[in-house]
Amino acid sequence: MLRQYELVERVKSYDPDADEALLNRAYVYTVQKHGAQKRASGDPYFSHPVEVAGLMTDLKLDQETIITALLHDTVEDTLATIDDIRANFGPEVARLVDGVTKLSKIEQMPENERAAENLRKFLLAMSEDLRVLLVKLADRLHNMRTLHFIRNPEKRRRIARETMDIYAPLAERVGMYEYMREMQLLAFEQLEPEAYATITGRLAQIRSQEGGQVDAIALEIKHALAEAGIQAEVWGREKHPYSIWRKMAERHVSFEQITDIMAFRVVTENVEDTYRALGVLHQVWQFVPGRFKDYISTPKTNGYRSLHTSLIYGKSMRVEVQIRTREMHRRNEFGLAAHWAYKQGDRPDGQVGWLRDLIEIVDASQDAEELLEHTKLAIYQDRIFAFTPKGALFQLPKGATPVDFAFAVHTDLGAQAVGAKINGRHMPLRTPLNNGDVVEIIKGATAEPQLNWLGFVVTGKARAAIRRFVRAKERAEVATIGRKLFDEIVEQIPAKIGKKAIAAALERLELDDEDDLMHAIGAAKLSDREVMEALVPGSTADMPEEPTQGKAISIKGLTPGMGFSLANCCHPVPGDRIVGLRRKGEGVEVHAIDCLQLANGVDADWVDLSWGERSQGAVGRIRSVLYNRTGTLAEMAGVFARNHANVINLELVERDDPFHTYEVDLEVQDLAHLTRIVSALRASDSVAEADRI
């Protein structure tokens, strides 16, 4: 553990103007506040914040960050408050400490909700000042280094999983690769102990058998560059054990089949020399096609810049080589932390693009599971590059689609997307993008996000935006149904209902506004009697057990799947006599009046519904028995085409030679349209039977 004077000397070595008295006071404060507290290792608890502060000095961060590291656990684990921190160390340190501090009021929440709330607060604080993230990453790194002292294996695995899923990717996204690699290695050891032991053992075995082969290859690369007049530092290492394991899992190969276990770094004096060095290496050794990446001309989102190539050394050995300048290397290893060095004038404001996306996700996520899911997607590591027709570059996760691309460009563009051109060709919106694709989004003025997009989008930003829109529309449509039911309820009350009565009802029901009331009625959270009593206390005293509905409620203009859903058991279409089943929190399920499944709705609130004038469009289901001979299926398809019906789904449900029985879902306008199709099928020589089901 760093002693007090050692920590101060470290800071003064790169920042002679640092306030020595303030640093000393912060050190003493954390020691006093944590007092006799112990860590799982048995060490004094204050050793942890001191070590975190030491990690911050390695990055040459400013004194406010060092003090924040010293104090980051005092509010959570001692009697100190943010006000105390503000009084003793100023508003800036107090703001940073508050950003790193976990919420104290969430200890009773389930584990995943606690993690989500901590993450939510952390991301919001990070958006204001990235130093919050730097302290948090150092805090997590030191905790991972001492994780083996925790006796409970489940707790160790939980912390390791959180580190692997959230903090290591966050370190990667801000370019702190040293932190990322160490976190991954320590988490890998806990999550996959057998794989960790096997791979590290094999690497040690290779190291002993090769007898310094890594150093020999590095020296040969350096000599080749020197002969071409390029001065460079060269060093090599075996690849990261977790990186090897992930490659084995992704490619479904054994350790012996991983050919590029060795990696080498070439550090030059300037950018010109990096490209010259690349040319020399490709002349001396054969390079592996498809393995070259230029992150200098096209940096990663986190600012990472380097040339990557793979060479064949000797007869068959593959080695990976990364070529960069000295300044690039410093920035690559410590990422945005390098911007925060105490005298840097170009400090980032924290509002980098991916961080703005994370804040959108925080705002859009409804619950803990969504927030964790969206955040993991947003910081996913493996990326591809795609371009707009004007040449703007966007980085997306592997597997991203045009919808993900549209939302990455702008949330409004994603919401209005109706189609896409990929490299000039019209392609489905669910098409996965490849590196270098040029994507043009076709938008419609009245278009809106579709619920089925959630089945193929992969970015957290797109998923969060779609879910937010779907929730808003669903709420609005449920409230519309609630408004119609409210009008029915009001007609049965023997008194005039005005704004004062509604305001009083909202207060009695503890609802915020009228929209909340309408949504609660539509979602069956309130019964008719409860609403009546809230509007006019005592008005239900002489009424029957449940008030009767005066007239059918029109569902015209509402969207299936939002305010209501069409039952799959009877597939009602416009023209059918319909009724709605309303269960608490589930919306309205629409059935045909003669549906046999209605008997199962005895626990639901029944609502008399109508389609509304000139309602069109629904899915009808037909059972069709065809003769088993050539062309009969084509004849049935021809009947659908001639009657302008689109096939949604077709399933062969029974083979009973000489007959085949199919169930077909069709988009139809109304009951008359469906009836014409059934009649046309019955008139066909290819069809033995046809009925609506």
XYZ file of C-alpha atoms in Angstrom:
693
model
C 0.000 0.000 0.000
C 1.217 3.498 -0.859
C 2.214 5.609 2.102
C 0.887 9.139 2.382
C 4.125 10.864 1.349
C 4.640 8.399 -1.539
C 1.240 9.217 -3.028
C 1.848 12.959 -2.735
C 5.311 12.616 -4.301
C 3.826 10.719 -7.239
C 1.356 13.513 -7.952
C 3.967 16.246 -7.480
C 6.328 14.451 -9.892
C 4.074 15.237 -12.850
C 2.093 18.174 -11.392
C 4.372 20.423 -9.298
C 1.488 22.863 -8.742
C -0.747 20.285 -7.034
C -2.154 21.281 -3.637
C -0.054 19.134 -1.286
C -2.082 20.097 1.783
C -5.362 19.105 0.115
C -3.946 15.726 -0.965
C -2.670 15.076 2.566
C -6.036 16.040 4.035
C -7.862 13.649 1.681
C -5.506 10.777 2.597
C -6.008 11.357 6.328
C -9.782 11.769 5.841
C -10.211 8.378 4.157
C -8.031 6.641 6.776
C -10.038 8.181 9.628
C -13.460 7.554 8.088
C -12.809 3.908 7.202
C -11.141 3.430 10.586
C -11.019 -0.228 11.651
C -12.967 -1.559 8.639
C -11.378 -4.618 7.034
C -11.419 -6.062 3.528
C -11.961 -9.755 2.748
C -8.165 -10.093 2.517
C -7.812 -8.895 6.116
C -6.120 -5.653 5.029
C -7.379 -2.310 6.372
C -10.231 -1.116 4.180
C -8.551 2.231 3.449
C -5.816 0.337 1.565
C -8.309 -0.068 -1.304
C -9.028 3.656 -2.003
C -5.307 4.389 -1.570
C -4.428 1.763 -4.215
C -7.129 3.150 -6.536
C -5.580 6.600 -6.130
C -2.213 5.041 -6.996
C -3.671 3.688 -10.246
C -4.862 7.203 -11.054
C -1.339 8.583 -10.543
C -0.039 6.000 -13.046
C -2.301 7.750 -15.574
C -1.012 11.182 -14.421
C -4.505 12.431 -13.659
C -5.321 15.757 -12.006
C -5.519 16.229 -8.240
C -9.354 16.310 -8.187
C -9.394 12.802 -9.669
C -6.768 11.561 -7.171
C -8.798 12.966 -4.261
C -11.997 11.439 -5.682
C -10.245 8.050 -5.800
C -9.245 8.428 -2.145
C -12.785 9.348 -1.082
C -14.877 7.244 -3.487
C -16.113 4.770 -0.834
C -16.509 7.134 2.116
C -20.127 8.110 1.400
C -21.191 4.514 0.708
C -19.346 2.753 3.516
C -18.906 5.340 6.293
C -20.939 8.061 8.002
C -19.556 10.745 5.672
C -22.037 12.584 3.420
C -21.739 14.415 0.132
C -22.222 17.662 2.057
C -19.197 16.752 4.219
C -17.132 16.098 1.084
C -18.275 19.411 -0.438
C -17.397 21.343 2.725
C -13.940 19.792 3.044
C -12.846 19.334 -0.582
C -15.017 21.572 -2.763
C -17.980 21.155 -5.137
C -16.039 19.511 -8.000
C -14.719 16.654 -5.854
C -18.165 16.257 -4.257
C -19.770 15.924 -7.701
C -17.215 13.325 -8.794
C -17.520 11.314 -5.562
C -21.312 11.366 -5.854
C -21.026 10.025 -9.407
C -18.908 7.067 -8.315
C -20.873 6.343 -5.139
C -23.455 3.588 -5.331
C -27.023 4.324 -4.300
C -27.583 3.550 -0.632
C -31.368 3.332 -0.869
C -31.414 0.294 -3.150
C -30.118 -2.373 -0.783
C -33.575 -4.000 -0.618
C -33.882 -4.294 -4.401
C -33.351 -7.605 -6.234
C -29.759 -8.125 -7.406
C -30.362 -7.267 -11.070
C -32.302 -4.106 -10.146
C -29.505 -2.985 -7.810
C -26.974 -3.462 -10.586
C -29.177 -1.565 -13.040
C -29.783 1.382 -10.700
C -26.068 1.614 -9.908
C -25.320 1.534 -13.620
C -27.998 4.128 -14.404
C -26.573 6.635 -11.901
C -23.027 5.860 -12.964
C -23.768 6.427 -16.678
C -25.523 9.725 -16.036
C -22.629 10.971 -13.892
C -20.142 9.739 -16.489
C -21.933 11.733 -19.189
C -21.154 14.904 -17.244
C -17.524 14.068 -16.469
C -15.541 11.099 -17.804
C -13.278 11.149 -14.743
C -16.124 9.352 -12.947
C -15.602 6.455 -15.340
C -11.821 6.494 -14.912
C -12.119 6.210 -11.106
C -14.803 3.536 -11.406
C -12.673 1.448 -13.765
C -9.669 1.691 -11.431
C -11.946 0.793 -8.491
C -13.207 -2.301 -10.325
C -9.698 -3.286 -11.464
C -8.342 -3.262 -7.906
C -11.395 -5.168 -6.655
C -10.762 -7.802 -9.342
C -7.124 -8.089 -8.265
C -8.301 -8.995 -4.750
C -11.383 -10.988 -5.804
C -9.807 -14.323 -4.822
C -10.014 -13.334 -1.137
C -13.848 -13.482 -1.240
C -14.876 -16.896 0.095
C -18.329 -17.139 -1.501
C -17.819 -18.604 -5.023
C -21.219 -17.363 -6.242
C -20.360 -13.803 -5.240
C -16.990 -14.082 -7.000
C -18.718 -15.303 -10.181
C -21.343 -12.549 -10.019
C -18.683 -9.831 -9.719
C -16.627 -11.449 -12.488
C -19.647 -11.683 -14.804
C -20.528 -8.014 -14.190
C -16.905 -7.093 -14.911
C -16.857 -9.100 -18.143
C -20.236 -7.806 -19.349
C -20.042 -4.142 -18.335
C -16.711 -2.814 -17.092
C -14.226 -4.517 -19.438
C -16.250 -3.406 -22.517
C -16.511 0.106 -21.049
C -12.725 0.168 -20.641
C -12.438 -0.908 -24.288
C -14.862 1.784 -25.425
C -12.717 4.515 -23.868
C -9.548 2.887 -25.214
C -8.091 1.691 -21.886
C -6.856 -1.611 -23.268
C -4.481 -2.366 -20.389
C -7.400 -2.194 -17.959
C -9.639 -4.163 -20.310
C -7.157 -7.015 -20.769
C -6.425 -7.391 -17.044
C -10.140 -7.281 -16.136
C -10.934 -9.912 -18.767
C -8.102 -12.157 -17.588
C -9.123 -11.965 -13.913
C -12.828 -12.462 -14.748
C -11.985 -15.347 -17.115
C -10.124 -17.096 -14.282
C -13.294 -17.034 -12.139
C -15.884 -17.772 -14.833
C -14.029 -20.528 -16.708
C -11.414 -21.872 -14.267
C -10.752 -25.104 -16.199
C -10.310 -23.313 -19.529
C -8.123 -20.684 -17.856
C -5.857 -23.319 -16.306
C -5.608 -25.275 -19.572
C -4.752 -22.291 -21.780
C -2.279 -20.667 -19.367
C -0.655 -24.069 -18.904
C -0.302 -24.583 -22.662
C 1.133 -21.076 -23.084
C 3.709 -21.772 -20.367
C 4.582 -25.048 -22.093
C 5.055 -23.317 -25.462
C 7.187 -20.638 -23.792
C 9.531 -23.232 -22.290
C 9.770 -25.282 -25.497
C 10.470 -22.307 -27.761
C 13.366 -21.086 -25.647
C 13.027 -17.410 -26.445
C 11.487 -17.658 -29.912
C 9.345 -14.565 -29.299
C 12.459 -12.467 -28.625
C 14.178 -13.942 -31.686
C 11.279 -13.040 -34.012
C 11.078 -9.523 -32.524
C 14.819 -9.052 -33.159
C 14.468 -10.271 -36.759
C 11.620 -7.795 -37.392
C 13.695 -4.976 -35.910
C 16.689 -5.850 -38.122
C 14.518 -5.944 -41.262
C 13.187 -2.473 -40.467
C 16.631 -1.114 -39.597
C 18.003 -2.276 -42.962
C 15.258 -0.183 -44.602
C 16.294 2.841 -42.509
C 13.333 2.704 -40.113
C 14.066 3.179 -36.421
C 11.486 1.345 -34.313
C 10.958 -0.435 -31.022
C 9.734 -4.020 -31.399
C 8.531 -6.441 -28.748
C 6.380 -9.546 -28.726
C 4.174 -11.601 -26.425
C 1.774 -14.518 -26.471
C -1.797 -13.506 -27.022
C -4.101 -12.874 -24.105
C -5.525 -16.187 -22.682
C -9.095 -14.855 -22.800
C -8.586 -13.716 -26.405
C -7.400 -17.227 -27.317
C -10.348 -18.855 -25.537
C -12.858 -16.563 -27.241
C -11.336 -17.305 -30.636
C -11.535 -21.040 -29.900
C -15.214 -20.672 -28.965
C -16.136 -18.486 -31.954
C -14.338 -20.636 -34.528
C -15.110 -23.974 -32.822
C -11.446 -24.987 -32.973
C -8.944 -26.519 -30.547
C -5.918 -24.775 -29.045
C -3.661 -26.523 -31.574
C -5.657 -25.015 -34.453
C -5.073 -21.423 -33.295
C -2.172 -20.373 -35.505
C -1.599 -16.731 -34.531
C -0.844 -17.102 -30.828
C 2.121 -14.712 -31.032
C 1.597 -10.956 -31.381
C 4.215 -8.246 -31.976
C 4.167 -4.504 -31.601
C 6.193 -2.114 -33.774
C 6.433 1.461 -32.450
C 7.803 4.065 -34.884
C 8.649 7.756 -34.612
C 6.053 9.107 -37.072
C 3.017 8.139 -39.181
C 5.025 7.910 -42.438
C 7.280 5.277 -40.869
C 4.278 3.139 -39.875
C 3.250 2.718 -43.509
C 6.866 2.247 -44.624
C 7.285 -0.442 -41.949
C 4.142 -2.166 -43.177
C 5.547 -2.272 -46.722
C 8.859 -3.703 -45.497
C 7.177 -6.469 -43.474
C 4.935 -7.425 -46.424
C 8.007 -7.631 -48.656
C 10.059 -9.760 -46.268
C 7.261 -12.092 -45.125
C 4.069 -13.247 -46.813
C 1.005 -11.561 -45.322
C -2.294 -13.341 -44.666
C -4.997 -12.008 -47.058
C -8.018 -10.484 -45.358
C -6.149 -9.884 -42.095
C -4.969 -6.301 -42.748
C -6.759 -3.425 -40.973
C -5.919 0.270 -41.168
C -7.103 1.927 -37.955
C -4.858 4.953 -38.595
C -6.856 6.321 -41.534
C -10.100 5.008 -39.974
C -9.738 5.048 -36.164
C -12.036 3.072 -33.865
C -14.812 4.898 -32.022
C -12.628 5.123 -28.912
C -9.819 6.854 -30.836
C -7.661 3.695 -31.219
C -5.170 4.074 -34.107
C -2.840 1.380 -35.420
C -2.063 -0.795 -38.441
C -2.836 -4.497 -37.983
C -1.507 -7.259 -40.203
C -0.820 -10.998 -39.966
C 2.362 -12.541 -41.392
C 3.455 -16.108 -42.110
C 6.786 -16.606 -40.354
C 8.917 -19.572 -41.309
C 6.925 -22.285 -43.061
C 3.546 -22.046 -41.377
C 3.635 -19.940 -38.202
C 1.209 -17.006 -38.223
C 2.100 -13.933 -36.200
C 0.067 -10.765 -35.703
C 1.845 -7.410 -35.954
C 0.528 -4.034 -34.781
C 2.325 -0.924 -36.076
C 1.807 2.515 -34.535
C 3.643 5.676 -33.473
C 4.819 6.316 -29.922
C 2.025 8.846 -29.343
C -0.579 6.421 -30.756
C 0.715 3.710 -28.429
C 0.318 5.943 -25.371
C -3.216 6.898 -26.393
C -4.104 3.307 -27.335
C -3.106 1.844 -23.997
C -4.783 4.481 -21.831
C -7.398 5.886 -24.225
C -9.397 8.870 -22.994
C -7.400 8.817 -19.758
C -4.467 10.112 -21.810
C -6.557 13.230 -22.581
C -6.971 13.888 -18.867
C -3.264 14.131 -18.094
C -2.976 17.088 -15.734
C -1.747 19.687 -18.279
C -3.725 18.607 -21.365
C -5.619 21.484 -22.904
C -7.873 19.344 -25.136
C -9.793 17.508 -22.437
C -12.866 15.739 -23.804
C -16.232 17.028 -22.663
C -17.562 13.503 -22.186
C -20.218 13.889 -24.849
C -18.653 11.509 -27.369
C -21.121 9.822 -29.715
C -21.372 6.411 -28.076
C -21.798 8.063 -24.679
C -24.723 10.117 -25.980
C -26.242 6.835 -27.165
C -25.863 5.391 -23.664
C -27.663 8.359 -22.143
C -30.512 7.912 -24.649
C -30.699 4.293 -23.523
C -30.856 5.310 -19.847
C -33.780 7.596 -20.671
C -35.590 4.998 -22.804
C -35.177 1.870 -20.661
C -38.245 1.046 -18.591
C -36.842 -1.427 -16.091
C -33.655 -3.022 -14.779
C -33.472 -5.881 -17.277
C -33.929 -3.542 -20.245
C -31.244 -1.152 -19.031
C -28.692 -3.933 -18.524
C -29.575 -5.537 -21.870
C -29.393 -2.279 -23.828
C -26.155 -1.198 -22.152
C -24.461 -4.514 -22.910
C -25.518 -4.133 -26.550
C -24.296 -0.536 -26.697
C -20.791 -1.416 -25.465
C -20.456 -4.602 -27.484
C -16.883 -4.922 -28.692
C -16.746 -6.484 -32.171
C -17.454 -3.749 -34.704
C -17.976 -3.223 -38.426
C -17.740 -0.027 -40.489
C -20.558 1.201 -42.739
C -20.936 4.421 -44.731
C -23.717 6.798 -45.730
C -23.947 7.642 -49.466
C -22.117 10.922 -48.656
C -19.210 9.051 -47.062
C -19.943 9.555 -43.353
C -18.568 6.611 -41.362
C -20.478 4.752 -38.636
C -19.227 1.910 -36.461
C -21.749 -0.768 -35.499
C -21.689 -4.194 -33.829
C -21.298 -7.249 -36.025
C -24.714 -8.414 -37.202
C -26.110 -4.861 -37.340
C -28.890 -4.205 -39.858
C -30.013 -1.123 -41.847
C -32.415 -0.333 -38.987
C -29.491 -0.246 -36.534
C -27.600 1.951 -39.024
C -30.551 4.348 -39.359
C -30.849 4.780 -35.594
C -27.065 5.282 -35.356
C -27.302 8.163 -37.845
C -30.254 9.764 -36.055
C -33.163 8.556 -33.945
C -35.673 10.293 -36.238
C -34.214 8.597 -39.322
C -34.570 5.198 -37.634
C -38.182 5.943 -36.720
C -39.062 6.879 -40.321
C -37.215 4.032 -42.093
C -39.309 2.053 -44.598
C -36.555 0.509 -46.733
C -32.846 0.459 -47.454
C -30.353 0.276 -50.285
C -27.107 -1.547 -49.514
C -24.381 -0.801 -52.070
C -27.072 0.502 -54.430
C -29.378 -2.534 -54.201
C -32.756 -2.618 -52.456
C -32.438 -5.051 -49.547
C -34.712 -6.113 -46.635
C -34.354 -4.086 -43.445
C -33.279 -7.228 -41.577
C -30.194 -7.767 -43.812
C -26.947 -7.992 -41.764
C -24.391 -5.378 -42.846
C -20.807 -6.162 -43.825
C -17.635 -4.125 -43.437
C -17.519 -1.266 -45.929
C -21.185 -1.373 -46.968
C -22.715 1.869 -48.236
C -26.190 2.155 -46.727
C -28.936 4.479 -47.936
C -32.037 4.634 -45.752
C -35.379 5.198 -47.478
C -37.798 7.007 -45.204
C -41.530 7.658 -45.236
C -43.213 10.767 -43.883
C -45.857 8.758 -41.996
C -43.682 5.741 -41.152
C -43.091 4.620 -37.583
C -41.016 1.917 -35.822
C -42.414 -1.603 -36.081
C -42.683 -4.051 -33.202
C -41.204 -6.888 -35.302
C -37.936 -4.924 -35.679
C -37.070 -6.059 -32.155
C -36.592 -9.521 -33.656
C -33.485 -8.508 -35.616
C -31.944 -5.227 -34.368
C -28.724 -5.674 -32.372
C -27.789 -2.213 -31.064
C -28.945 -1.008 -27.684
C -29.850 2.403 -29.126
C -32.197 0.941 -31.763
C -33.780 -1.533 -29.354
C -34.362 1.139 -26.698
C -35.867 3.611 -29.207
C -38.212 0.994 -30.694
C -39.378 -0.159 -27.282
C -39.934 3.434 -26.168
C -42.090 4.147 -29.242
C -44.043 0.895 -28.900
C -44.708 1.574 -25.211
C -45.845 5.141 -25.932
C -48.177 4.050 -28.730
C -49.523 1.143 -26.705
C -50.198 3.457 -23.770
C -51.927 5.999 -26.028
C -54.166 3.360 -27.619
C -55.053 1.722 -24.289
C -55.914 5.217 -23.033
C -58.142 5.712 -26.112
C -60.093 2.574 -25.209
C -60.173 3.802 -21.606
C -61.611 7.154 -22.755
C -64.460 5.376 -24.572
C -65.167 3.219 -21.525
C -65.019 6.327 -19.317
C -67.702 8.012 -21.450
C -69.884 4.904 -20.971
C -69.296 5.012 -17.209
C -70.159 8.714 -16.963
C -73.495 8.162 -18.760
C -74.568 5.795 -15.972
C -73.907 8.291 -13.166
C -77.000 10.334 -12.189
C -75.006 13.586 -12.026
C -73.124 15.879 -14.376
C -69.391 15.159 -14.347
C -67.143 18.168 -14.877
C -63.452 18.961 -14.496
C -63.730 19.420 -10.715
C -65.211 15.933 -10.286
C -62.452 14.425 -12.430
C -59.760 16.287 -10.478
C -61.244 15.026 -7.207
C -61.372 11.479 -8.610
C -57.700 11.654 -9.583
C -56.814 12.659 -6.034
C -58.890 9.824 -4.533
C -57.345 7.284 -6.917
C -53.817 8.726 -6.386
C -53.264 9.285 -10.117
C -51.239 12.132 -11.620
C -53.423 13.239 -14.523
C -56.366 12.392 -16.750
C -54.223 10.324 -19.155
C -53.218 8.083 -16.246
C -56.896 7.609 -15.399
C -57.840 6.668 -18.966
C -54.916 4.253 -19.214
C -55.865 2.624 -15.892
C -59.454 2.126 -17.127
C -58.341 0.749 -20.514
C -55.852 -1.639 -18.898
C -58.514 -2.894 -16.443
C -56.537 -1.627 -13.458
C -59.750 0.060 -12.267
C -63.250 -1.435 -12.357
C -66.259 0.604 -13.489
C -67.556 0.729 -9.903
C -64.232 2.058 -8.591
C -64.274 4.834 -11.200
C -67.906 5.723 -10.388
C -67.189 5.863 -6.657
C -64.147 8.057 -7.262
C -66.161 10.467 -9.408
C -69.260 10.549 -7.186
C -68.844 8.811 -3.810
C -71.912 6.694 -2.992
C -73.164 6.638 -6.603
C -72.992 2.811 -6.852
C -75.005 2.072 -3.693
C -78.246 1.246 -5.529
C -76.664 -0.101 -8.719
C -76.462 -3.769 -9.781
C -73.279 -5.737 -9.029
C -71.630 -4.590 -12.264
C -72.847 -1.715 -14.447
C -73.998 -2.629 -17.962
C -72.430 -1.252 -21.127
C -74.784 0.945 -23.129
C -73.288 0.630 -26.633
C -70.491 -1.148 -28.438
C -67.081 0.557 -28.441
C -65.451 1.076 -31.844
C -61.852 -0.114 -32.273
C -61.478 1.605 -35.655
C -58.145 3.428 -35.952
C -56.403 1.398 -33.258
C -53.445 -0.836 -34.060
C -53.643 -4.602 -33.484
C -50.988 -5.554 -30.958
C -51.062 -2.136 -29.277
C -54.420 -1.164 -27.747
C -55.882 -4.568 -28.522
C -54.914 -7.969 -29.933
C -56.892 -10.200 -32.302
C -57.341 -13.652 -30.776
C -55.455 -16.458 -32.532
C -58.186 -18.972 -31.727
C -60.887 -17.424 -33.964
C -59.056 -14.833 -36.119
C -61.837 -12.209 -36.212
C -62.013 -9.963 -39.283
C -64.044 -6.773 -39.955
C -67.661 -7.807 -40.346
C -67.620 -10.387 -37.567
C -69.634 -9.685 -34.427
C -66.906 -9.211 -31.803
C -66.442 -8.977 -28.042
C -63.383 -8.018 -25.981
C -61.864 -9.734 -22.959
C -60.064 -7.266 -20.702
C -57.666 -8.640 -18.096
C -55.671 -6.500 -15.702
C -52.521 -5.169 -17.353
C -53.004 -7.174 -20.569
C -55.109 -4.898 -22.782
C -58.147 -6.056 -24.742
C -58.242 -9.425 -26.543
C -60.775 -9.406 -29.400
C -62.814 -12.579 -30.156
C -65.572 -13.412 -32.605
C -68.832 -13.725 -30.668
C -69.146 -17.426 -31.525
C -65.570 -18.311 -30.510
C -65.450 -21.516 -28.465
C -62.579 -20.134 -26.361
C -64.740 -17.390 -24.852
C -65.739 -19.792 -22.090
C -62.138 -19.538 -20.851
C -62.602 -15.809 -20.266
C -64.753 -16.096 -17.154
C -62.051 -14.312 -15.125
C -61.972 -11.366 -17.544
C -63.979 -8.173 -17.918
C -66.137 -8.454 -21.073
C -66.359 -5.397 -23.323
C -68.871 -5.035 -26.178
C -66.865 -3.975 -29.259
C -67.486 -3.011 -32.864
C -65.112 -2.587 -35.783
C -66.316 0.897 -36.638
C -67.491 2.077 -40.027
C -65.489 0.898 -43.038
C -62.857 -0.872 -40.914
C -60.549 -2.881 -43.160
C -57.661 -5.259 -42.781
C -57.087 -8.325 -40.646
C -55.731 -11.864 -40.908
C -58.201 -14.677 -41.573
C -57.422 -18.393 -41.385
C -58.642 -21.011 -43.848
C -58.402 -24.815 -43.770
C -58.178 -26.174 -47.310
C -58.105 -29.868 -48.321
C -56.407 -30.351 -51.713
C -56.238 -33.386 -53.950
C -52.704 -34.769 -53.913
C -51.790 -34.244 -57.544
C -49.434 -31.975 -59.473
C -50.467 -28.328 -59.628
C -53.163 -28.268 -56.939
C -51.104 -26.080 -54.584
C -50.435 -23.677 -57.481
C -54.171 -23.573 -58.244
C -54.952 -22.640 -54.619
C -52.286 -19.913 -54.729
C -53.862 -18.674 -57.969
C -57.247 -18.338 -56.231
C -55.609 -16.162 -53.551
C -53.850 -14.014 -56.182
C -57.002 -13.498 -58.278
C -58.833 -12.372 -55.147
C -56.013 -9.995 -54.119
C -55.227 -11.772 -50.836
C -51.668 -11.899 -49.496
C -50.484 -15.176 -47.897
C -48.975 -14.571 -44.454
C -48.406 -18.194 -43.485
C -49.046 -21.601 -45.059
C -48.650 -24.894 -43.217
C -49.187 -28.503 -44.312
C -50.983 -29.948 -41.279
C -52.098 -33.371 -42.484
C -51.250 -35.948 -45.177
C -53.994 -38.459 -45.852
C -53.553 -39.687 -49.441
C -55.059 -38.774 -51.776
C -55.531 -35.522 -49.813
C -53.264 -32.875 -48.304
C -54.689 -30.486 -45.698
C -53.307 -26.959 -45.406
C -53.939 -24.122 -42.961
C -53.446 -20.709 -44.563
C -53.332 -17.258 -42.940
C -54.433 -14.527 -45.359
C -54.487 -10.747 -45.232
C -58.083 -9.871 -46.090
C -60.114 -6.665 -46.157
C -63.209 -7.888 -44.324
C -65.605 -10.797 -43.824
C -67.080 -10.448 -47.328
C -63.608 -10.646 -48.866
C -62.794 -13.791 -46.858
C -66.133 -15.379 -47.776
C -65.477 -14.800 -51.521
C -62.103 -16.540 -51.229
C -63.636 -19.568 -49.457
C -66.354 -19.784 -52.158
C -63.734 -19.576 -54.927
C -61.745 -22.397 -53.320
C -64.827 -24.612 -53.044
C -65.527 -24.030 -56.751
C -62.038 -25.192 -57.759
C -61.532 -28.744 -59.075
C -58.257 -28.901 -57.094
C -59.960 -28.363 -53.727
C -61.949 -31.056 -51.941
C -62.970 -28.886 -48.970
C -62.481 -25.306 -47.809
C -63.623 -23.695 -44.575
C -62.797 -20.725 -42.441
C -61.390 -21.618 -39.024
